[in-house]
Coordinates of C-alpha atoms in Angstrom, one line a residue:
X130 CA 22.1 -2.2 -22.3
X131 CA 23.1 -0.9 -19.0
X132 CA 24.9 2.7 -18.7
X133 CA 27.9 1.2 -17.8
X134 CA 27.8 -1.0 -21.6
X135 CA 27.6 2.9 -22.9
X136 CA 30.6 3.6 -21.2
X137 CA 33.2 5.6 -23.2
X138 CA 36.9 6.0 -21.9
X139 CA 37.3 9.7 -21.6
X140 CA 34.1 11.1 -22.2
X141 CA 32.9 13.3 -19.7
X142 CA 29.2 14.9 -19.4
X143 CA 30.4 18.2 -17.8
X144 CA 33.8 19.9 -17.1
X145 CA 34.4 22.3 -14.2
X146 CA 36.6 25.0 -14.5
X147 CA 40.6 24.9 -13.1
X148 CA 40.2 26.1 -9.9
X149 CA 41.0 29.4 -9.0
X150 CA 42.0 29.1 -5.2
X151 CA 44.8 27.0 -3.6
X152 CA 44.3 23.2 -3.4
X153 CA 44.1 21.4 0.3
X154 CA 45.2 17.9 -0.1
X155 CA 42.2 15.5 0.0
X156 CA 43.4 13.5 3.5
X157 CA 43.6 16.5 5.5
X158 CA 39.8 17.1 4.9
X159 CA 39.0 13.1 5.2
X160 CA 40.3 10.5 7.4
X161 CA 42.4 8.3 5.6
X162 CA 40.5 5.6 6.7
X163 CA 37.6 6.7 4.7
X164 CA 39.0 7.4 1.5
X165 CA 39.2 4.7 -1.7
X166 CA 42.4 3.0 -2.6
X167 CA 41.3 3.4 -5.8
X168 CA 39.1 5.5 -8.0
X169 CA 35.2 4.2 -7.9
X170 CA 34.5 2.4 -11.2
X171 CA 31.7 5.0 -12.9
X172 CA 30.2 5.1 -16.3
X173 CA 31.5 8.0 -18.6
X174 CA 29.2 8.9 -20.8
X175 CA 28.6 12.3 -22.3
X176 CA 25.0 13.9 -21.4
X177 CA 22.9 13.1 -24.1
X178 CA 23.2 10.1 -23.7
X179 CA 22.4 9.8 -20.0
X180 CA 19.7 11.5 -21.0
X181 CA 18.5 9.4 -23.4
X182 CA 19.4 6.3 -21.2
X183 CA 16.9 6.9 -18.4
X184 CA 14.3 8.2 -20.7
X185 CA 14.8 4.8 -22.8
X186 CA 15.0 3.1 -19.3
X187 CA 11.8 4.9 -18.3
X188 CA 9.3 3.9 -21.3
X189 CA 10.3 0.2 -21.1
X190 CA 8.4 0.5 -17.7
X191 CA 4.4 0.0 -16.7
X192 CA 3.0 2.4 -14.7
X193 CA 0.0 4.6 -13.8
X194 CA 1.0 7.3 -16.2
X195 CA 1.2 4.7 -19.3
X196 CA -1.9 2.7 -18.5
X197 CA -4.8 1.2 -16.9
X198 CA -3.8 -0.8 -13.3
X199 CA -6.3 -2.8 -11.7
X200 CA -4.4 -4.3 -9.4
X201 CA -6.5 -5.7 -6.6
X202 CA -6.0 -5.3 -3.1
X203 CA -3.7 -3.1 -3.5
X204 CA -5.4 0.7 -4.7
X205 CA -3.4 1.6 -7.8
X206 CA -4.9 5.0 -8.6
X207 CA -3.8 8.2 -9.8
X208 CA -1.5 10.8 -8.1
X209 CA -2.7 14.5 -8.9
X210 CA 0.2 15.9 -9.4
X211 CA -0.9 19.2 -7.6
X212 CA 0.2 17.0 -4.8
X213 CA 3.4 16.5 -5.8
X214 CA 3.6 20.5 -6.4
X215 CA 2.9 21.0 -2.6
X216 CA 5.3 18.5 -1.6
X217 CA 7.8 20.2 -3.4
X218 CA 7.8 23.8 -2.1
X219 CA 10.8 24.5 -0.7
X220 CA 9.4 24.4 2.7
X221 CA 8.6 21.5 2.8
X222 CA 11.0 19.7 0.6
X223 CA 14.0 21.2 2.5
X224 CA 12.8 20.4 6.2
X225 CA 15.6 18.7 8.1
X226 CA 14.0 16.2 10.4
X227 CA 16.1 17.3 13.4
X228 CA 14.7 21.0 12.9
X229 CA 13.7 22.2 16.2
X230 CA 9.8 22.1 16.8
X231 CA 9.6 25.7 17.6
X232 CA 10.7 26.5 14.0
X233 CA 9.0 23.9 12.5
X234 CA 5.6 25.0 13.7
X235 CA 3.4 24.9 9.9
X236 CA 5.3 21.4 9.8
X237 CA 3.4 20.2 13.3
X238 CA -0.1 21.8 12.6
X239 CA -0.1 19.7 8.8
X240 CA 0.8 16.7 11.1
X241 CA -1.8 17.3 13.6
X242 CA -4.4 18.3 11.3
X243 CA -3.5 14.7 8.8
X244 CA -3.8 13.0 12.2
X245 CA -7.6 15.0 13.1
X246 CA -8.5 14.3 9.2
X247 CA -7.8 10.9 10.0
X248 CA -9.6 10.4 13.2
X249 CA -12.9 11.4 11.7
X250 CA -12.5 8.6 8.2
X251 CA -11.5 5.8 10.7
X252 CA -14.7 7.0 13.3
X253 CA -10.8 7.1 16.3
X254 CA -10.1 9.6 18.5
X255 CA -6.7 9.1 18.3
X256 CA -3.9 9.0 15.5
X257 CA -0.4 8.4 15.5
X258 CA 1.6 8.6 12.1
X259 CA 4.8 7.0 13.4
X260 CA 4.5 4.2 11.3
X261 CA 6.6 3.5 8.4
X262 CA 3.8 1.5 5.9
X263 CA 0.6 -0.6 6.3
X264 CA 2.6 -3.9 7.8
X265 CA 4.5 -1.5 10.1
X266 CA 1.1 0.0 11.1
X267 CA 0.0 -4.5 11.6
X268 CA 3.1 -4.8 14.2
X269 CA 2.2 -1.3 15.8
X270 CA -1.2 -2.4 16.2
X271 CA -0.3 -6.0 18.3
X272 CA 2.3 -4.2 20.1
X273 CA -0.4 -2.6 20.8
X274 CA -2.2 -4.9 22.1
X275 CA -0.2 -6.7 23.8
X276 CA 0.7 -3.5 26.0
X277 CA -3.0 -3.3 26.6
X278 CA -3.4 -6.7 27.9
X279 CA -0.1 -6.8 29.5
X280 CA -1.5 -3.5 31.9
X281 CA -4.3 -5.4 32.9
X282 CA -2.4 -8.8 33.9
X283 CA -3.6 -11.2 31.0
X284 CA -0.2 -12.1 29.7
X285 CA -1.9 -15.0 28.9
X286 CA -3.7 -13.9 25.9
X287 CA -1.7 -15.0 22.7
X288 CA -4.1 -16.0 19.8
X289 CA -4.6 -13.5 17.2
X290 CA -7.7 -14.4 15.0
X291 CA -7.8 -13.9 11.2
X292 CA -10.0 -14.6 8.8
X293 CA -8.6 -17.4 5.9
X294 CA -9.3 -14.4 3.2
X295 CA -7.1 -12.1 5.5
X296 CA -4.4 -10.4 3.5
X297 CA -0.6 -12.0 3.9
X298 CA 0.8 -10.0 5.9
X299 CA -2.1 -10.3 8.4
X300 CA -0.3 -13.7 9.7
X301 CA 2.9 -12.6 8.9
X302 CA 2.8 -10.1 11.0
X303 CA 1.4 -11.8 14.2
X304 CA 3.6 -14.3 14.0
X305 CA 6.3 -11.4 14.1
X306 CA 4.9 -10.0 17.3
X307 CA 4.9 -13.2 19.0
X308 CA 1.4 -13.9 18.9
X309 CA -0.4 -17.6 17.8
X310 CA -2.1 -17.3 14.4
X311 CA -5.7 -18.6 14.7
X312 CA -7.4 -19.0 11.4
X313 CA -11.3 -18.4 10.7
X314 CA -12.6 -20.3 8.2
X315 CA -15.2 -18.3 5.3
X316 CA -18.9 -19.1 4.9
X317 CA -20.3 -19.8 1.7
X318 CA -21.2 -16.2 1.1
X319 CA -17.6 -15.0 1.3
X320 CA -18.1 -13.2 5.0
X321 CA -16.6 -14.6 8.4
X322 CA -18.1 -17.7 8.9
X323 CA -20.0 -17.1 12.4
X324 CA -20.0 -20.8 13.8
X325 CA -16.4 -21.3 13.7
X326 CA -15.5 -17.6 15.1
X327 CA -17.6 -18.8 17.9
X328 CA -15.8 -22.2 18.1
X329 CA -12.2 -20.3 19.0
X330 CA -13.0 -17.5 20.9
X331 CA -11.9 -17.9 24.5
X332 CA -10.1 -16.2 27.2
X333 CA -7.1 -16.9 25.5
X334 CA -7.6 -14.5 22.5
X335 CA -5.9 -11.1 21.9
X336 CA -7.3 -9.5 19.3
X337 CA -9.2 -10.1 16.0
X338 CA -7.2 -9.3 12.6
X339 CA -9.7 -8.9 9.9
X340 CA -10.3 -6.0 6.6
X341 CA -13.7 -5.3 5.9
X342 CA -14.6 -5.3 2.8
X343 CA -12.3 -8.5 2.8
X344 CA -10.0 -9.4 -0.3
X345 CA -13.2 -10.9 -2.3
X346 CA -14.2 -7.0 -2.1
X347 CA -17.2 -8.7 0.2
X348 CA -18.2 -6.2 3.3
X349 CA -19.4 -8.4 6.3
X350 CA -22.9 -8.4 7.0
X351 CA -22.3 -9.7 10.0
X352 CA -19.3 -7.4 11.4
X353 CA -21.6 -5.7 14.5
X354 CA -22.2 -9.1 16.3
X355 CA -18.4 -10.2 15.2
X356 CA -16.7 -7.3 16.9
X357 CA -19.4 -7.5 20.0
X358 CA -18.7 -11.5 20.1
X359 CA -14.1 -10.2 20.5
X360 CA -15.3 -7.6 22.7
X361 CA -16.5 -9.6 25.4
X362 CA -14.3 -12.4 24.7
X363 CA -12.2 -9.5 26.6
X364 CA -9.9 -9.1 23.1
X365 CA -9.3 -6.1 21.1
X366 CA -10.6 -5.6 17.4
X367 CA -7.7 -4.8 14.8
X368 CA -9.0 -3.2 11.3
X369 CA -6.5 -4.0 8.5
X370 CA -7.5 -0.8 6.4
X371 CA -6.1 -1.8 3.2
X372 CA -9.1 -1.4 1.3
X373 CA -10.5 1.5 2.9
X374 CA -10.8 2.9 -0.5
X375 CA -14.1 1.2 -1.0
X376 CA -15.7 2.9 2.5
X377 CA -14.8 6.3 2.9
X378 CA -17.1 8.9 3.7
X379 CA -20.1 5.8 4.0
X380 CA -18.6 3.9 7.1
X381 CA -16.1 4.0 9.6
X382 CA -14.1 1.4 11.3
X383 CA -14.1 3.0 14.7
X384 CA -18.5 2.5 14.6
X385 CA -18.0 -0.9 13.6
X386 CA -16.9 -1.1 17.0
X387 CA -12.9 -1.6 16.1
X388 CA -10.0 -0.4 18.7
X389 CA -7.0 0.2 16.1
X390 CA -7.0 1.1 12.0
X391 CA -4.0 1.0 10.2
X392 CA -4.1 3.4 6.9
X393 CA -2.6 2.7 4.0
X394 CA -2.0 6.4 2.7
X395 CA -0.6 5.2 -1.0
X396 CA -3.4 3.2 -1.0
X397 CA -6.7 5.8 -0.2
X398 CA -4.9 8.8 -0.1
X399 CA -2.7 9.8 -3.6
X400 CA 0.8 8.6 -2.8
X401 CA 3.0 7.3 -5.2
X402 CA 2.9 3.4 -4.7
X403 CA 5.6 0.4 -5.1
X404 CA 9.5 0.9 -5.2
X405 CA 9.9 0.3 -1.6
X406 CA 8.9 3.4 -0.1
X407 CA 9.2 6.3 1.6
X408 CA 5.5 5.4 2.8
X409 CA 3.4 5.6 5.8
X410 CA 1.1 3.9 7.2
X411 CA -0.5 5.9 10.3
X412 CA -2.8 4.2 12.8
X413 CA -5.8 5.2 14.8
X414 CA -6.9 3.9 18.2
X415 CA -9.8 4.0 20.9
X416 CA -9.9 5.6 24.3
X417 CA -8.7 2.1 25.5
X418 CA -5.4 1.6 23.9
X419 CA -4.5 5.6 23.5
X420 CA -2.1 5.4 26.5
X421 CA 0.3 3.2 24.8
X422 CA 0.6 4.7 21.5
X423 CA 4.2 5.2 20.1
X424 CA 6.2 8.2 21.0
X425 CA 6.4 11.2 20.2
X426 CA 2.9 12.3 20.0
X427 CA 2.0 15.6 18.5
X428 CA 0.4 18.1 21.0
X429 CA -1.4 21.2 20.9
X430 CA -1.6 23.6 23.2
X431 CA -4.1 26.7 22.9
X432 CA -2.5 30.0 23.6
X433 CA -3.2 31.2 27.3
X434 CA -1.9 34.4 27.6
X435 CA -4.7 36.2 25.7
X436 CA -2.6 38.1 23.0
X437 CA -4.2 36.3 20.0
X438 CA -1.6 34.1 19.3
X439 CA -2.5 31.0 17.8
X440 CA -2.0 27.7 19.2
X441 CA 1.7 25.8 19.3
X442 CA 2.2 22.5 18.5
X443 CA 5.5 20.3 19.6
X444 CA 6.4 16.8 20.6
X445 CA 5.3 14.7 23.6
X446 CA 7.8 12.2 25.0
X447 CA 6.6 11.7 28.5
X448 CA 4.7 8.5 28.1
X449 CA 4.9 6.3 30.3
X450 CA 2.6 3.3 29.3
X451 CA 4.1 3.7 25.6
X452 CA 5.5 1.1 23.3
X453 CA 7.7 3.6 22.5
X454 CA 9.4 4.7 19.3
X455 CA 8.6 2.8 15.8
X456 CA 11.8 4.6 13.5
X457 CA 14.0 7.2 13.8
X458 CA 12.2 10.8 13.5
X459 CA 8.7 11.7 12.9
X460 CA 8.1 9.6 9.6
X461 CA 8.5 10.4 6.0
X462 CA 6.9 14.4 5.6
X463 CA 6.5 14.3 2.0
X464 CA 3.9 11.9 2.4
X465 CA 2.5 13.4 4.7
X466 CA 2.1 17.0 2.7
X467 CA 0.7 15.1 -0.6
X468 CA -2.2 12.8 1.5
X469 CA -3.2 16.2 3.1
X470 CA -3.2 17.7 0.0
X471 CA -5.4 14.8 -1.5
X472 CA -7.5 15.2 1.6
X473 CA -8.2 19.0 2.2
X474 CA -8.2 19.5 -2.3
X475 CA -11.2 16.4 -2.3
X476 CA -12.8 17.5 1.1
X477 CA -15.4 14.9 3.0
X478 CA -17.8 14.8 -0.1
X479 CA -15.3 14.5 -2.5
X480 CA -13.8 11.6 -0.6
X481 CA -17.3 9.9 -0.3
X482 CA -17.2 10.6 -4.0
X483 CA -14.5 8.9 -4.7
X484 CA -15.5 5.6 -3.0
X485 CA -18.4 5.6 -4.9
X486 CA -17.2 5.9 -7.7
X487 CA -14.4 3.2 -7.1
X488 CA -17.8 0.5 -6.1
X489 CA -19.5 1.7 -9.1
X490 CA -16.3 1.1 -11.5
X491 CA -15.5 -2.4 -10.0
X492 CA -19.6 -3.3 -10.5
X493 CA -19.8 -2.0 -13.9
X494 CA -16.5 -3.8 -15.1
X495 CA -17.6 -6.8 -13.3
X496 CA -21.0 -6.6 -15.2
X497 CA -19.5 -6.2 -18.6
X498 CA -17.1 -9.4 -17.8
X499 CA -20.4 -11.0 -17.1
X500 CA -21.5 -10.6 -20.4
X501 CA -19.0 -12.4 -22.7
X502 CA -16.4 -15.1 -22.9
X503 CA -15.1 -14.0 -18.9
X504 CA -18.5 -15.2 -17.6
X505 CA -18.0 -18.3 -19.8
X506 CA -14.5 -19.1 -18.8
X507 CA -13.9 -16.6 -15.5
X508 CA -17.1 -16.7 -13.3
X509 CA -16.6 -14.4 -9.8
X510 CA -16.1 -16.6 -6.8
X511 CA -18.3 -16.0 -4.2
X512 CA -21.1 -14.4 -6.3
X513 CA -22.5 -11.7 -4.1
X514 CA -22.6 -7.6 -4.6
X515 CA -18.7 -6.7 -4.2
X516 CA -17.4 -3.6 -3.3
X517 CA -14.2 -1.5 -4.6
X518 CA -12.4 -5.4 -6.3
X519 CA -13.9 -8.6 -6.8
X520 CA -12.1 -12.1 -7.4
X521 CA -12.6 -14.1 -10.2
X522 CA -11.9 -17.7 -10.8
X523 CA -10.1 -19.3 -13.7
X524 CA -10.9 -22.4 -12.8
X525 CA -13.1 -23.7 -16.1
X526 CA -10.6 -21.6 -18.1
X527 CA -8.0 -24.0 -16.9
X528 CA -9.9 -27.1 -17.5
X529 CA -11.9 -25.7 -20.8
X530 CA -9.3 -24.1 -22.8
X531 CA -5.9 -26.1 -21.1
X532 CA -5.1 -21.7 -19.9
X533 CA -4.2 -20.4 -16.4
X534 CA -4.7 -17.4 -14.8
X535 CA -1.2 -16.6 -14.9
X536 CA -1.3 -16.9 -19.0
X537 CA -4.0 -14.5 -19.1
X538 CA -2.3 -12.3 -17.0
X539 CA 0.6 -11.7 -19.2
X540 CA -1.2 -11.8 -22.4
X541 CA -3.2 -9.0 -20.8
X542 CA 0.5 -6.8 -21.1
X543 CA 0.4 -7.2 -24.5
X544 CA -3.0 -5.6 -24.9
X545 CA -2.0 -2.4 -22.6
X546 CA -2.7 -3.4 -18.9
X547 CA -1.2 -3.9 -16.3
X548 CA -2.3 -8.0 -15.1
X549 CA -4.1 -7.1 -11.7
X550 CA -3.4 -9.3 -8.8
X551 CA -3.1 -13.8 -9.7
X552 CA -3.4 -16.5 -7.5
X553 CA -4.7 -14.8 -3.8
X554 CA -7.1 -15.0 -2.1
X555 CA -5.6 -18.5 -1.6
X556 CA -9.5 -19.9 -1.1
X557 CA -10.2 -19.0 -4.8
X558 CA -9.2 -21.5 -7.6
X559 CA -7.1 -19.9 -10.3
X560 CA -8.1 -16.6 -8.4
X561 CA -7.9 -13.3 -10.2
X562 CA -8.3 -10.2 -8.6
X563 CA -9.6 -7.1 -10.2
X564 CA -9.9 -3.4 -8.5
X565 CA -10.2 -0.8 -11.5
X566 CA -10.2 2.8 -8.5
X567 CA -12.0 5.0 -9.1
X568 CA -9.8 7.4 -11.4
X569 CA -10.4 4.9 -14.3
X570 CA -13.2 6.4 -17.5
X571 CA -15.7 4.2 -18.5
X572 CA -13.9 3.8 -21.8
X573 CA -10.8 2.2 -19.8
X574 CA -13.2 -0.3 -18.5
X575 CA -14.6 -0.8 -21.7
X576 CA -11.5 -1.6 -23.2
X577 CA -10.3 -3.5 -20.2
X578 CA -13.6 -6.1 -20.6
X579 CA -12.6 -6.1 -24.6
X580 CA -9.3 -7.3 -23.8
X581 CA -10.3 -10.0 -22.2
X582 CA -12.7 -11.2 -24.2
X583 CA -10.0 -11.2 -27.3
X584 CA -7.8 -12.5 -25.5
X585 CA -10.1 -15.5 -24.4
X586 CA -11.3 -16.0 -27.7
X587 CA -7.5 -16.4 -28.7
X588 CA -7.7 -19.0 -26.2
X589 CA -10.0 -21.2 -27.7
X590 CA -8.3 -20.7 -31.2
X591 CA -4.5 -21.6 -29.6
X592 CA -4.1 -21.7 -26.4
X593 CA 0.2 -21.1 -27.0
X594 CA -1.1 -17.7 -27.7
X595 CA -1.0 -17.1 -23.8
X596 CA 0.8 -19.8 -22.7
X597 CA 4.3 -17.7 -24.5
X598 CA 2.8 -14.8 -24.1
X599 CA 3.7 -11.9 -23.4
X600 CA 5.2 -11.3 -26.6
X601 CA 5.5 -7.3 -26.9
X602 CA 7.0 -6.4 -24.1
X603 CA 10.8 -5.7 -23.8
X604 CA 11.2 -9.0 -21.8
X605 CA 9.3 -12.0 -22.0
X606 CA 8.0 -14.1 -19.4
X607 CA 9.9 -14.3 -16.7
X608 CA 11.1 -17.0 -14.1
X609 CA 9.3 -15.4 -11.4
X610 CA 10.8 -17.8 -8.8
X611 CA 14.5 -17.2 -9.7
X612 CA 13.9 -13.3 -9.8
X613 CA 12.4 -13.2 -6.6
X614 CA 15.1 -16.2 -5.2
X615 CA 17.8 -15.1 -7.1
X616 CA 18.1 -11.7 -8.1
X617 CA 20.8 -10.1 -10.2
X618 CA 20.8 -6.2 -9.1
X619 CA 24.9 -5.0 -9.2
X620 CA 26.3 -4.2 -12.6
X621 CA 29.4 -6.6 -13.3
X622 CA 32.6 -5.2 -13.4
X623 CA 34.3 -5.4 -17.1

């Protein structure tokens, strides 16, 4: 029942007082153009029971705070909420983006000093934050690049490379910038597979698009010789760093010999994640491609003068070889403050920590699937040591017990987790991607592996069992398709 269904002629939720001071008519305050013809149709509803709507509203959904999320490829871990206490102080909260840099000066050192934090994860001198998410960070990347190449005269470059396990926007995105999509095929250990790289690099290529560890959670053994191979094919190296929660602290894209990272900050650094934003996804670049890096940059000058003064920070604008601006302002502050927070609380250890610890997880919850009914039914696709996630196949499920990955998935919500990622990478049969993070306890894994033996055994007892599952939840299964195609998001009127 929406809150509108609750609706109550008359009742109110507060009452102001009769004003005490003389009334200006509503039109001489607002153009008349601007004002309704007719009241705006709202729920009235006393406050109790808003209350109680959006707490009812609120436990009907699945989230980090109610459960286990292992939703692969896409870092689902926990927020500390100390984070969210620091984004909150009023000086932060209350910062008008049009504040003039000279009074926002605490505002532009947390900026500069996220952007220096960054530079040394990503192994990149150089850090813009402009950036609105990770895909944003994938077209600020090829504009990138192709301001880079268009400086030196080789319009003529326009294939982008990307490895068949790339994630979807990868080719998305080129496409968007204009660029060809060339796909790399995968060798039979789930890395890039060297012979056909070689086969399509030629003067014609722009850049390579690739994440390392890929979406099997496989790092490339092979990744020094592919970037050297791009390199003197005279193309840039883009690193989609999506996953860079399996790496911190132990490797860096920039020594792998890459030009430009985009970071993901809900995904390795503690953001709240899904809903559509506010995010950010900030990128770092060489010495090569630093000239034409969005404006404004962040500058800091050291005081001069020799009173002791600290060091001021402002915008740059003039920039001549620059792509230019990415949105309106500096980016989204918030998340700024809370992936500083994450960063400066953890430090460099704790951040090597926690990476880790998110290998370790995946590993041990991939060695306890191992064990039972999953290694029966679910064997892991490309068999080799994984990193942070690693993809299963439901294949002999399918064929053995008449299931698919899909019915597992929702039976899965009945049990208490969230289903982690279905169907992608595309390479995989009946894929299923699991990435527990690292902020899961050994007794969530424990239970997570439990679940899916029951739930297999309930398989090969009836298979309807998952077929019409799930059958707790306040909705039951879904037409995806017509949700996604055709979805119903305005409250009728009546």
């Amino acid at each position: 029942m929406t809150i509108f269904e609750r609706s109550v002629d008359g009742r109110r939720a507060a009452q102001l007082p009769p004003s005490d001071v003389d009334e200006t008519p509503i039109d001489e305050l607002i153009p008349s153009g601007l004002l309704r013809s007719e009241p705006a149709e709202l729920p009235e509803v006393s406050e109790p029971e808003i209350v109680r709507h959006y707490n009812r509203i609120s436990r009907r959904n699945f989230d980090l705070d109610t459960g286990p999320y292992p939703l692969g490829s896409c870092t689902m871990k926990h927020n500390p909420r100390l984070n969210e206490r620091v984004a909150a102080l009023s000086g932060h909260a209350r910062l008008h983006p049009a504040q003039d840099p000279k009074r926002a000066q605490g505002a532009l050192e947390l900026m500069w000093l996220l952007e220096r934090s960054l530079s040394e994860i990503c192994g990149l001198p150089h850090v813009s934050l402009q950036p609105s998410a990770g895909s944003h960070g994938e077209l600020a990347g090829l504009l990138l690049t192709r301001a880079y190449h268009a400086s030196r005269g080789e319009e003529h470059r326009t294939k982008v490379l990307t490895p068949d396990t790339a994630h979807g926007t990868n080719p998305a995105t080129v496409t968007m910038a204009g660029f060809e999509v060339v796909k790399v095929a995968t060798n039979e250990k789930g890395g890039v597979d060297m012979d056909d790289l070689r086969s399509k690099i030629d003067g014609d290529v722009a850049c390579l698009m690739i994440t390392n560890p890929n979406t099997l959670g496989l790092f490339d053994p092979n990744i020094a010789e592919i970037t050297s191979l791009v390199r003197e094919a005279g193309g840039t190296l883009y690193y989609d760093g999506a996953n860079l929660n399996a790496i911190m602290g132990r490797s860096r894209p920039g020594d792998m010999g890459f030009d430009i990272v985009h970071v993901n900050l809900h995904k390795s650094f503690s953001q709240p994640h899904g809903g559509g934003g506010p995010g950010s996804g900030p990128i770092a670049v060489s010495d090569r491609i630093e000239p034409f890096l969005p404006v404004p940059r962040i500058v800091r000058t050291e005081s001069s003068n020799g009173n002791g003064a600290g060091p001021s920070y402002d915008f740059a604008y003039d920039r001549p070889e620059s792509i230019g601006k990415l949105r309106g302002f500096a980016g989204n502050f918030g998340v700024f403050v809370r992936s500083y927070a994450y960063i400066t609380s953890l430090g460099g250890d704790g951040l090597t920590e926690a990476s880790e610890t998110a290998v370790l997880n995946s590993r041990y919850l991939h060695a306890k699937l191992a064990e039972g009914r999953a290694g029966k039914y679910l064997p892991i696709a490309f068999d080799e040591p994984a990193m942070h996630e690693f993809v299963l196949s439901g294949a002999e499920a399918k064929k053995q017990l008449g299931v698919r990955t899909l019915d597992l998935a929702k039976r899965l919500l009945d049990y208490g987790f969230h289903p982690p990622t279905v169907y992608f990478p595309l390479l995989v049969d009946e894929a299923l991607m699991v990435e527990p993070t690292e902020t899961e306890a050994r007794e969530s894994l424990d239970a997570l592996a439990g679940a899916f033996d029951a739930i297999l055994a309930e398989a090969e007892e009836d298979p309807g069992t998952l077929t019409e599952a799930p059958w707790t939840t306040p909705v039951r299964r879904l037409d995806e398709a017509a949700a996604s195609r055709k979805p119903v998001v305005r409250q009728p009127k009546g």
